[in-house]
Amino acid sequence: KWRLDIAWPSLLLAVEVESMAHRTRERFLADIAKYNALQDAGWKLYRVYTRWICNERRQLEIGILIVKGAFGAAS
């Protein structure tokens, strides 16, 4: 029903990248519904801000931390 930015369905693990586009009322409410449904279905969800991963100097470092944290929480 929803599209996820990054997902590992076999682990029920997802990463959603939030941007300023998510600040509209409609998008905000849709995101709440999606995140609640994922949690109800047993998914572990990590939300990150676009600037956290788009800064070239820190992109790899932050990406590694997110994935390590996600997989650590899934084990």
Tab-separated table of C-alpha atoms in Angstrom:
chain	number	residue	atom	x	y	z
A	1	LYS	CA	0.000	0.000	0.000
A	2	TRP	CA	2.893	2.364	0.752
A	3	ARG	CA	6.257	3.004	-0.736
A	4	LEU	CA	9.270	3.006	1.580
A	5	ASP	CA	12.547	4.806	0.891
A	6	ILE	CA	14.704	1.879	2.049
A	7	ALA	CA	13.301	-1.426	3.262
A	8	TRP	CA	14.352	-4.911	4.259
A	9	PRO	CA	10.984	-6.740	4.250
A	10	SER	CA	12.411	-10.008	5.552
A	11	LEU	CA	13.617	-8.101	8.639
A	12	LEU	CA	10.553	-5.833	8.848
A	13	LEU	CA	12.992	-2.931	8.833
A	14	ALA	CA	12.634	0.428	7.036
A	15	VAL	CA	14.387	3.788	6.740
A	16	GLU	CA	12.364	6.805	5.680
A	17	VAL	CA	14.143	9.962	4.498
A	18	GLU	CA	12.208	13.073	5.521
A	19	SER	CA	12.431	16.286	3.540
A	20	MET	CA	10.713	19.646	3.585
A	21	ALA	CA	8.090	18.156	1.232
A	22	HIS	CA	6.723	16.314	4.258
A	23	ARG	CA	5.645	19.619	5.829
A	24	THR	CA	2.375	19.919	3.938
A	25	ARG	CA	-0.673	18.975	5.975
A	26	GLU	CA	-1.706	16.211	3.581
A	27	ARG	CA	1.753	14.647	3.448
A	28	PHE	CA	2.199	14.924	7.201
A	29	LEU	CA	-1.111	13.139	7.871
A	30	ALA	CA	-0.355	10.465	5.263
A	31	ASP	CA	3.049	9.864	6.866
A	32	ILE	CA	1.468	9.432	10.296
A	33	ALA	CA	-0.956	6.840	8.909
A	34	LYS	CA	1.870	4.993	7.134
A	35	TYR	CA	4.179	4.966	10.155
A	36	ASN	CA	1.431	3.790	12.496
A	37	ALA	CA	0.408	0.993	10.113
A	38	LEU	CA	4.029	-0.152	9.785
A	39	GLN	CA	4.469	-0.238	13.554
A	40	ASP	CA	1.179	-2.120	13.974
A	41	ALA	CA	2.485	-4.678	11.456
A	42	GLY	CA	5.664	-5.155	13.485
A	43	TRP	CA	8.055	-3.063	11.397
A	44	LYS	CA	11.007	-1.211	12.951
A	45	LEU	CA	11.138	2.254	11.365
A	46	TYR	CA	13.989	4.757	11.330
A	47	ARG	CA	13.353	8.315	10.159
A	48	VAL	CA	16.219	10.517	8.994
A	49	TYR	CA	16.370	14.080	7.711
A	50	THR	CA	17.523	14.639	4.130
A	51	ARG	CA	20.351	16.955	5.164
A	52	TRP	CA	21.744	14.311	7.501
A	53	ILE	CA	22.519	12.052	4.563
A	54	CYS	CA	23.011	14.547	1.724
A	55	ASN	CA	26.026	16.306	3.179
A	56	GLU	CA	28.801	14.798	1.048
A	57	ARG	CA	31.399	14.880	3.819
A	58	ARG	CA	29.193	12.945	6.244
A	59	GLN	CA	26.987	10.947	3.894
A	60	LEU	CA	28.851	7.650	4.157
A	61	GLU	CA	29.455	7.965	7.901
A	62	ILE	CA	25.803	8.663	8.670
A	63	GLY	CA	24.575	5.993	6.270
A	64	ILE	CA	26.753	3.406	7.992
A	65	LEU	CA	25.495	4.453	11.435
A	66	ILE	CA	21.871	4.215	10.332
A	67	VAL	CA	22.294	0.766	8.830
A	68	LYS	CA	24.354	-0.499	11.791
A	69	GLY	CA	21.745	0.782	14.210
A	70	ALA	CA	18.893	-0.690	12.198
A	71	PHE	CA	20.472	-4.117	11.892
A	72	GLY	CA	21.555	-4.083	15.511
A	73	ALA	CA	17.989	-3.386	16.579
A	74	ALA	CA	16.655	-6.128	14.298
A	75	SER	CA	18.855	-8.868	15.734
